[in-house]
Amino acid sequence: MGKKFSDQKKLIKHPKKGNTAAYTFLVDLYYDKLCDYTRNLARDDFKSEDIVQNVIVRMWQQRKKLNSNISIKNYLFKSVYNEFVDQYRKKVSLY
């Protein structure tokens, strides 16, 4: 299964077309790594998983807008970071 999506452009092209197997492959490939990265930012396991899940769901919802020329890994890590910052700003503004 993974060999089919080994090429970076294919890894983005298939989810853009609605291929759920490719999307699942992406989630399986990056979910734990993204959670580990986010734990270092948020210092909270539940918040970290929530942030990663938000990004993954949003990626699926906006899959048609994905640029085939980008690194999906960089896109996901940057998206997780931006989601963390957004949630942090909302939390700070409440106080």
Tab-separated table of N, CA, C and O in Angstrom:
chain	number	residue	atom	x	y	z
A	1	MET	N	0.832	-1.198	0.000
A	1	MET	CA	0.000	0.000	0.000
A	1	MET	C	0.871	1.254	0.000
A	1	MET	O	0.653	2.156	-0.763
A	2	GLY	N	1.881	1.311	0.873
A	2	GLY	CA	2.716	2.492	0.987
A	2	GLY	C	3.497	2.813	-0.267
A	2	GLY	O	3.763	3.963	-0.559
A	3	LYS	N	3.872	1.783	-1.020
A	3	LYS	CA	4.643	1.997	-2.243
A	3	LYS	C	3.851	2.817	-3.249
A	3	LYS	O	4.400	3.632	-3.983
A	4	LYS	N	2.541	2.624	-3.272
A	4	LYS	CA	1.669	3.350	-4.185
A	4	LYS	C	1.733	4.855	-3.923
A	4	LYS	O	1.577	5.660	-4.825
A	5	PHE	N	1.967	5.241	-2.665
A	5	PHE	CA	1.974	6.653	-2.283
A	5	PHE	C	3.376	7.153	-1.938
A	5	PHE	O	3.530	8.162	-1.262
A	6	SER	N	4.410	6.446	-2.385
A	6	SER	CA	5.769	6.813	-2.003
A	6	SER	C	6.237	8.111	-2.650
A	6	SER	O	7.036	8.840	-2.088
A	7	ASP	N	5.744	8.434	-3.796
A	7	ASP	CA	6.087	9.671	-4.490
A	7	ASP	C	5.333	10.830	-3.845
A	7	ASP	O	4.135	10.736	-3.586
A	8	GLN	N	6.036	11.918	-3.571
A	8	GLN	CA	5.448	13.076	-2.881
A	8	GLN	C	4.212	13.625	-3.598
A	8	GLN	O	3.205	13.921	-2.977
A	9	LYS	N	4.281	13.741	-4.906
A	9	LYS	CA	3.133	14.278	-5.654
A	9	LYS	C	1.929	13.339	-5.568
A	9	LYS	O	0.801	13.782	-5.458
A	10	LYS	N	2.186	12.035	-5.620
A	10	LYS	CA	1.092	11.067	-5.504
A	10	LYS	C	0.499	11.095	-4.101
A	10	LYS	O	-0.695	10.908	-3.923
A	11	LEU	N	1.360	11.325	-3.125
A	11	LEU	CA	0.914	11.375	-1.736
A	11	LEU	C	-0.080	12.507	-1.516
A	11	LEU	O	-0.971	12.406	-0.684
A	12	ILE	N	0.032	13.559	-2.289
A	12	ILE	CA	-0.916	14.679	-2.204
A	12	ILE	C	-2.043	14.506	-3.220
A	12	ILE	O	-3.202	14.787	-2.920
A	13	LYS	N	-1.720	14.018	-4.404
A	13	LYS	CA	-2.713	13.896	-5.483
A	13	LYS	C	-3.873	12.971	-5.114
A	13	LYS	O	-5.036	13.305	-5.350
A	14	HIS	N	-3.564	11.840	-4.518
A	14	HIS	CA	-4.619	10.869	-4.211
A	14	HIS	C	-5.625	11.395	-3.174
A	14	HIS	O	-6.836	11.270	-3.394
A	15	PRO	N	-5.173	11.975	-2.051
A	15	PRO	CA	-6.174	12.542	-1.124
A	15	PRO	C	-6.970	13.688	-1.756
A	15	PRO	O	-8.160	13.843	-1.481
A	16	LYS	N	-6.324	14.481	-2.618
A	16	LYS	CA	-7.039	15.570	-3.295
A	16	LYS	C	-8.227	15.038	-4.078
A	16	LYS	O	-9.259	15.694	-4.181
A	17	LYS	N	-8.076	13.847	-4.636
A	17	LYS	CA	-9.143	13.235	-5.430
A	17	LYS	C	-10.160	12.500	-4.556
A	17	LYS	O	-11.106	11.924	-5.076
A	18	GLY	N	-9.943	12.499	-3.240
A	18	GLY	CA	-10.890	11.842	-2.339
A	18	GLY	C	-10.545	10.401	-2.015
A	18	GLY	O	-11.366	9.680	-1.451
A	19	ASN	N	-9.333	9.986	-2.328
A	19	ASN	CA	-8.890	8.619	-2.048
A	19	ASN	C	-8.665	8.463	-0.543
A	19	ASN	O	-7.688	8.952	0.009
A	20	THR	N	-9.595	7.777	0.119
A	20	THR	CA	-9.506	7.626	1.577
A	20	THR	C	-8.342	6.738	1.996
A	20	THR	O	-7.804	6.923	3.089
A	21	ALA	N	-7.931	5.798	1.147
A	21	ALA	CA	-6.776	4.953	1.473
A	21	ALA	C	-5.502	5.799	1.552
A	21	ALA	O	-4.667	5.604	2.439
A	22	ALA	N	-5.358	6.744	0.654
A	22	ALA	CA	-4.194	7.636	0.670
A	22	ALA	C	-4.236	8.536	1.895
A	22	ALA	O	-3.209	8.781	2.537
A	23	TYR	N	-5.404	9.023	2.230
A	23	TYR	CA	-5.575	9.862	3.419
A	23	TYR	C	-5.223	9.058	4.672
A	23	TYR	O	-4.482	9.546	5.538
A	24	THR	N	-5.718	7.839	4.755
A	24	THR	CA	-5.408	6.969	5.897
A	24	THR	C	-3.914	6.694	5.972
A	24	THR	O	-3.329	6.695	7.061
A	25	PHE	N	-3.287	6.494	4.826
A	25	PHE	CA	-1.844	6.284	4.784
A	25	PHE	C	-1.118	7.499	5.364
A	25	PHE	O	-0.198	7.365	6.174
A	26	LEU	N	-1.531	8.701	4.968
A	26	LEU	CA	-0.929	9.929	5.493
A	26	LEU	C	-1.102	10.026	7.011
A	26	LEU	O	-0.165	10.372	7.732
A	27	VAL	N	-2.295	9.759	7.473
A	27	VAL	CA	-2.573	9.822	8.911
A	27	VAL	C	-1.694	8.813	9.654
A	27	VAL	O	-1.052	9.158	10.650
A	28	ASP	N	-1.649	7.591	9.151
A	28	ASP	CA	-0.822	6.555	9.789
A	28	ASP	C	0.657	6.937	9.781
A	28	ASP	O	1.379	6.673	10.742
A	29	LEU	N	1.096	7.548	8.720
A	29	LEU	CA	2.502	7.914	8.573
A	29	LEU	C	2.917	9.043	9.512
A	29	LEU	O	4.006	9.011	10.089
A	30	TYR	N	2.043	10.025	9.703
A	30	TYR	CA	2.441	11.237	10.428
A	30	TYR	C	1.775	11.468	11.780
A	30	TYR	O	2.241	12.303	12.549
A	31	TYR	N	0.726	10.759	12.112
A	31	TYR	CA	-0.033	11.072	13.331
A	31	TYR	C	0.844	11.048	14.587
A	31	TYR	O	0.865	12.027	15.349
A	32	ASP	N	1.554	9.959	14.831
A	32	ASP	CA	2.371	9.858	16.041
A	32	ASP	C	3.481	10.905	16.074
A	32	ASP	O	3.756	11.495	17.120
A	33	LYS	N	4.092	11.158	14.929
A	33	LYS	CA	5.165	12.160	14.860
A	33	LYS	C	4.619	13.558	15.157
A	33	LYS	O	5.253	14.348	15.853
A	34	LEU	N	3.447	13.841	14.628
A	34	LEU	CA	2.824	15.147	14.878
A	34	LEU	C	2.423	15.292	16.347
A	34	LEU	O	2.599	16.364	16.934
A	35	CYS	N	1.906	14.217	16.929
A	35	CYS	CA	1.542	14.260	18.351
A	35	CYS	C	2.778	14.483	19.220
A	35	CYS	O	2.739	15.279	20.171
A	36	ASP	N	3.874	13.796	18.921
A	36	ASP	CA	5.116	13.987	19.678
A	36	ASP	C	5.586	15.437	19.580
A	36	ASP	O	5.978	16.044	20.581
A	37	TYR	N	5.574	15.976	18.385
A	37	TYR	CA	5.979	17.372	18.164
A	37	TYR	C	5.085	18.322	18.952
A	37	TYR	O	5.569	19.228	19.631
A	38	THR	N	3.793	18.086	18.906
A	38	THR	CA	2.849	18.978	19.572
A	38	THR	C	2.941	18.859	21.086
A	38	THR	O	2.756	19.843	21.798
A	39	ARG	N	3.251	17.676	21.590
A	39	ARG	CA	3.441	17.515	23.043
A	39	ARG	C	4.575	18.401	23.540
A	39	ARG	O	4.510	18.932	24.648
A	40	ASN	N	5.602	18.549	22.735
A	40	ASN	CA	6.712	19.426	23.114
A	40	ASN	C	6.281	20.889	23.164
A	40	ASN	O	6.842	21.678	23.918
A	41	LEU	N	5.302	21.242	22.369
A	41	LEU	CA	4.799	22.615	22.373
A	41	LEU	C	3.784	22.833	23.496
A	41	LEU	O	3.886	23.799	24.248
A	42	ALA	N	2.809	21.951	23.588
A	42	ALA	CA	1.665	22.156	24.475
A	42	ALA	C	1.887	21.604	25.879
A	42	ALA	O	1.222	22.047	26.816
A	43	ARG	N	2.760	20.650	26.017
A	43	ARG	CA	3.000	19.994	27.308
A	43	ARG	C	1.723	19.400	27.893
A	43	ARG	O	1.498	19.433	29.100
A	44	ASP	N	0.862	18.896	27.013
A	44	ASP	CA	-0.418	18.328	27.420
A	44	ASP	C	-0.824	17.294	26.375
A	44	ASP	O	-1.059	17.640	25.216
A	45	ASP	N	-0.908	16.023	26.786
A	45	ASP	CA	-1.203	14.944	25.841
A	45	ASP	C	-2.553	15.116	25.154
A	45	ASP	O	-2.668	14.930	23.946
A	46	PHE	N	-3.587	15.460	25.929
A	46	PHE	CA	-4.923	15.587	25.357
A	46	PHE	C	-5.018	16.762	24.392
A	46	PHE	O	-5.583	16.656	23.308
A	47	LYS	N	-4.452	17.887	24.789
A	47	LYS	CA	-4.461	19.067	23.917
A	47	LYS	C	-3.666	18.788	22.645
A	47	LYS	O	-4.062	19.186	21.554
A	48	SER	N	-2.570	18.071	22.777
A	48	SER	CA	-1.736	17.742	21.624
A	48	SER	C	-2.506	16.905	20.610
A	48	SER	O	-2.496	17.198	19.414
A	49	GLU	N	-3.181	15.885	21.096
A	49	GLU	CA	-3.952	15.039	20.185
A	49	GLU	C	-5.110	15.814	19.564
A	49	GLU	O	-5.434	15.620	18.391
A	50	ASP	N	-5.714	16.687	20.331
A	50	ASP	CA	-6.807	17.511	19.818
A	50	ASP	C	-6.318	18.415	18.688
A	50	ASP	O	-6.972	18.546	17.649
A	51	ILE	N	-5.156	19.021	18.876
A	51	ILE	CA	-4.573	19.891	17.849
A	51	ILE	C	-4.292	19.102	16.576
A	51	ILE	O	-4.653	19.526	15.472
A	52	VAL	N	-3.664	17.950	16.719
A	52	VAL	CA	-3.330	17.128	15.552
A	52	VAL	C	-4.603	16.661	14.838
A	52	VAL	O	-4.696	16.721	13.610
A	53	GLN	N	-5.590	16.254	15.593
A	53	GLN	CA	-6.846	15.818	14.979
A	53	GLN	C	-7.523	16.956	14.230
A	53	GLN	O	-8.059	16.758	13.141
A	54	ASN	N	-7.495	18.160	14.800
A	54	ASN	CA	-8.068	19.322	14.110
A	54	ASN	C	-7.391	19.540	12.764
A	54	ASN	O	-8.054	19.795	11.752
A	55	VAL	N	-6.074	19.448	12.746
A	55	VAL	CA	-5.310	19.662	11.515
A	55	VAL	C	-5.621	18.569	10.495
A	55	VAL	O	-5.833	18.861	9.313
A	56	ILE	N	-5.678	17.345	10.942
A	56	ILE	CA	-5.924	16.229	10.034
A	56	ILE	C	-7.331	16.316	9.431
A	56	ILE	O	-7.511	16.107	8.229
A	57	VAL	N	-8.305	16.655	10.250
A	57	VAL	CA	-9.673	16.804	9.742
A	57	VAL	C	-9.747	17.970	8.761
A	57	VAL	O	-10.339	17.865	7.688
A	58	ARG	N	-9.115	19.084	9.106
A	58	ARG	CA	-9.129	20.252	8.230
A	58	ARG	C	-8.435	19.951	6.904
A	58	ARG	O	-8.875	20.393	5.844
A	59	MET	N	-7.359	19.165	6.971
A	59	MET	CA	-6.664	18.796	5.737
A	59	MET	C	-7.616	18.016	4.822
A	59	MET	O	-7.650	18.252	3.616
A	60	TRP	N	-8.392	17.109	5.382
A	60	TRP	CA	-9.339	16.344	4.570
A	60	TRP	C	-10.427	17.255	4.005
A	60	TRP	O	-10.780	17.160	2.835
A	61	GLN	N	-10.945	18.141	4.840
A	61	GLN	CA	-12.018	19.034	4.396
A	61	GLN	C	-11.551	19.970	3.287
A	61	GLN	O	-12.322	20.323	2.399
A	62	GLN	N	-10.293	20.368	3.330
A	62	GLN	CA	-9.752	21.316	2.349
A	62	GLN	C	-8.776	20.640	1.385
A	62	GLN	O	-7.935	21.306	0.775
A	63	ARG	N	-8.916	19.334	1.207
A	63	ARG	CA	-7.964	18.556	0.404
A	63	ARG	C	-7.829	19.041	-1.029
A	63	ARG	O	-6.765	18.952	-1.618
A	64	LYS	N	-8.896	19.586	-1.593
A	64	LYS	CA	-8.833	20.032	-2.988
A	64	LYS	C	-7.931	21.249	-3.161
A	64	LYS	O	-7.498	21.544	-4.264
A	65	LYS	N	-7.633	21.938	-2.070
A	65	LYS	CA	-6.776	23.116	-2.120
A	65	LYS	C	-5.295	22.780	-1.924
A	65	LYS	O	-4.448	23.656	-2.038
A	66	LEU	N	-4.990	21.517	-1.620
A	66	LEU	CA	-3.595	21.133	-1.391
A	66	LEU	C	-2.761	21.375	-2.645
A	66	LEU	O	-3.176	21.040	-3.751
A	67	ASN	N	-1.599	21.918	-2.449
A	67	ASN	CA	-0.666	22.188	-3.541
A	67	ASN	C	0.232	20.969	-3.733
A	67	ASN	O	0.930	20.563	-2.809
A	68	SER	N	0.230	20.390	-4.904
A	68	SER	CA	1.015	19.187	-5.189
A	68	SER	C	2.513	19.432	-5.176
A	68	SER	O	3.296	18.484	-5.177
A	69	ASN	N	2.931	20.678	-5.169
A	69	ASN	CA	4.356	21.005	-5.207
A	69	ASN	C	4.954	21.241	-3.825
A	69	ASN	O	6.114	21.611	-3.718
A	70	ILE	N	4.174	21.038	-2.770
A	70	ILE	CA	4.693	21.270	-1.424
A	70	ILE	C	5.088	19.949	-0.771
A	70	ILE	O	4.684	18.878	-1.213
A	71	SER	N	5.851	20.053	0.285
A	71	SER	CA	6.168	18.894	1.107
A	71	SER	C	5.001	18.694	2.070
A	71	SER	O	4.718	19.572	2.885
A	72	ILE	N	4.334	17.557	1.984
A	72	ILE	CA	3.192	17.300	2.858
A	72	ILE	C	3.643	17.251	4.314
A	72	ILE	O	2.921	17.684	5.211
A	73	LYS	N	4.834	16.750	4.551
A	73	LYS	CA	5.374	16.697	5.918
A	73	LYS	C	5.517	18.109	6.475
A	73	LYS	O	5.054	18.397	7.581
A	74	ASN	N	6.134	19.006	5.723
A	74	ASN	CA	6.291	20.389	6.179
A	74	ASN	C	4.941	21.070	6.358
A	74	ASN	O	4.738	21.828	7.311
A	75	TYR	N	4.033	20.807	5.448
A	75	TYR	CA	2.686	21.372	5.529
A	75	TYR	C	2.003	20.947	6.834
A	75	TYR	O	1.419	21.772	7.530
A	76	LEU	N	2.081	19.661	7.153
A	76	LEU	CA	1.429	19.158	8.366
A	76	LEU	C	2.064	19.718	9.630
A	76	LEU	O	1.365	20.150	10.550
A	77	PHE	N	3.387	19.743	9.688
A	77	PHE	CA	4.051	20.262	10.882
A	77	PHE	C	3.788	21.758	11.058
A	77	PHE	O	3.549	22.230	12.170
A	78	LYS	N	3.807	22.495	9.976
A	78	LYS	CA	3.512	23.929	10.047
A	78	LYS	C	2.054	24.162	10.451
A	78	LYS	O	1.753	25.056	11.246
A	79	SER	N	1.156	23.354	9.932
A	79	SER	CA	-0.259	23.477	10.283
A	79	SER	C	-0.495	23.181	11.757
A	79	SER	O	-1.275	23.867	12.428
A	80	VAL	N	0.179	22.166	12.280
A	80	VAL	CA	0.064	21.826	13.701
A	80	VAL	C	0.604	22.980	14.551
A	80	VAL	O	-0.003	23.366	15.555
A	81	TYR	N	1.722	23.529	14.157
A	81	TYR	CA	2.292	24.668	14.895
A	81	TYR	C	1.315	25.850	14.883
A	81	TYR	O	1.064	26.464	15.922
A	82	ASN	N	0.770	26.160	13.721
A	82	ASN	CA	-0.177	27.285	13.620
A	82	ASN	C	-1.423	27.039	14.452
A	82	ASN	O	-1.942	27.961	15.091
A	83	GLU	N	-1.912	25.810	14.477
A	83	GLU	CA	-3.083	25.469	15.301
A	83	GLU	C	-2.760	25.637	16.780
A	83	GLU	O	-3.572	26.147	17.551
A	84	PHE	N	-1.569	25.217	17.178
A	84	PHE	CA	-1.139	25.400	18.569
A	84	PHE	C	-1.121	26.880	18.933
A	84	PHE	O	-1.643	27.295	19.969
A	85	VAL	N	-0.532	27.691	18.070
A	85	VAL	CA	-0.448	29.135	18.321
A	85	VAL	C	-1.850	29.743	18.397
A	85	VAL	O	-2.133	30.548	19.295
A	86	ASP	N	-2.736	29.362	17.499
A	86	ASP	CA	-4.116	29.877	17.521
A	86	ASP	C	-4.809	29.521	18.830
A	86	ASP	O	-5.462	30.373	19.442
A	87	GLN	N	-4.679	28.273	19.267
A	87	GLN	CA	-5.316	27.868	20.516
A	87	GLN	C	-4.695	28.581	21.712
A	87	GLN	O	-5.398	28.969	22.640
A	88	TYR	N	-3.390	28.769	21.676
A	88	TYR	CA	-2.711	29.482	22.763
A	88	TYR	C	-3.185	30.927	22.847
A	88	TYR	O	-3.477	31.441	23.922
A	89	ARG	N	-3.301	31.581	21.703
A	89	ARG	CA	-3.767	32.972	21.676
A	89	ARG	C	-5.196	33.089	22.205
A	89	ARG	O	-5.520	34.035	22.922
A	90	LYS	N	-6.054	32.138	21.842
A	90	LYS	CA	-7.428	32.157	22.331
A	90	LYS	C	-7.448	31.991	23.845
A	90	LYS	O	-8.218	32.663	24.537
A	91	LYS	N	-6.618	31.108	24.345
A	91	LYS	CA	-6.561	30.871	25.791
A	91	LYS	C	-6.065	32.109	26.525
A	91	LYS	O	-6.639	32.500	27.539
A	92	VAL	N	-5.040	32.743	25.991
A	92	VAL	CA	-4.469	33.941	26.622
A	92	VAL	C	-5.472	35.088	26.585
A	92	VAL	O	-5.605	35.848	27.547
A	93	SER	N	-6.215	35.216	25.507
A	93	SER	CA	-7.171	36.324	25.384
A	93	SER	C	-8.361	36.174	26.337
A	93	SER	O	-9.047	37.146	26.618
A	94	LEU	N	-8.594	34.960	26.820
A	94	LEU	CA	-9.685	34.752	27.781
A	94	LEU	C	-9.326	35.292	29.165
A	94	LEU	O	-10.205	35.555	29.964
A	95	TYR	N	-8.055	35.450	29.419
A	95	TYR	CA	-7.615	35.919	30.747
A	95	TYR	C	-7.365	37.368	30.758
A	95	TYR	O	-7.292	38.264	30.474
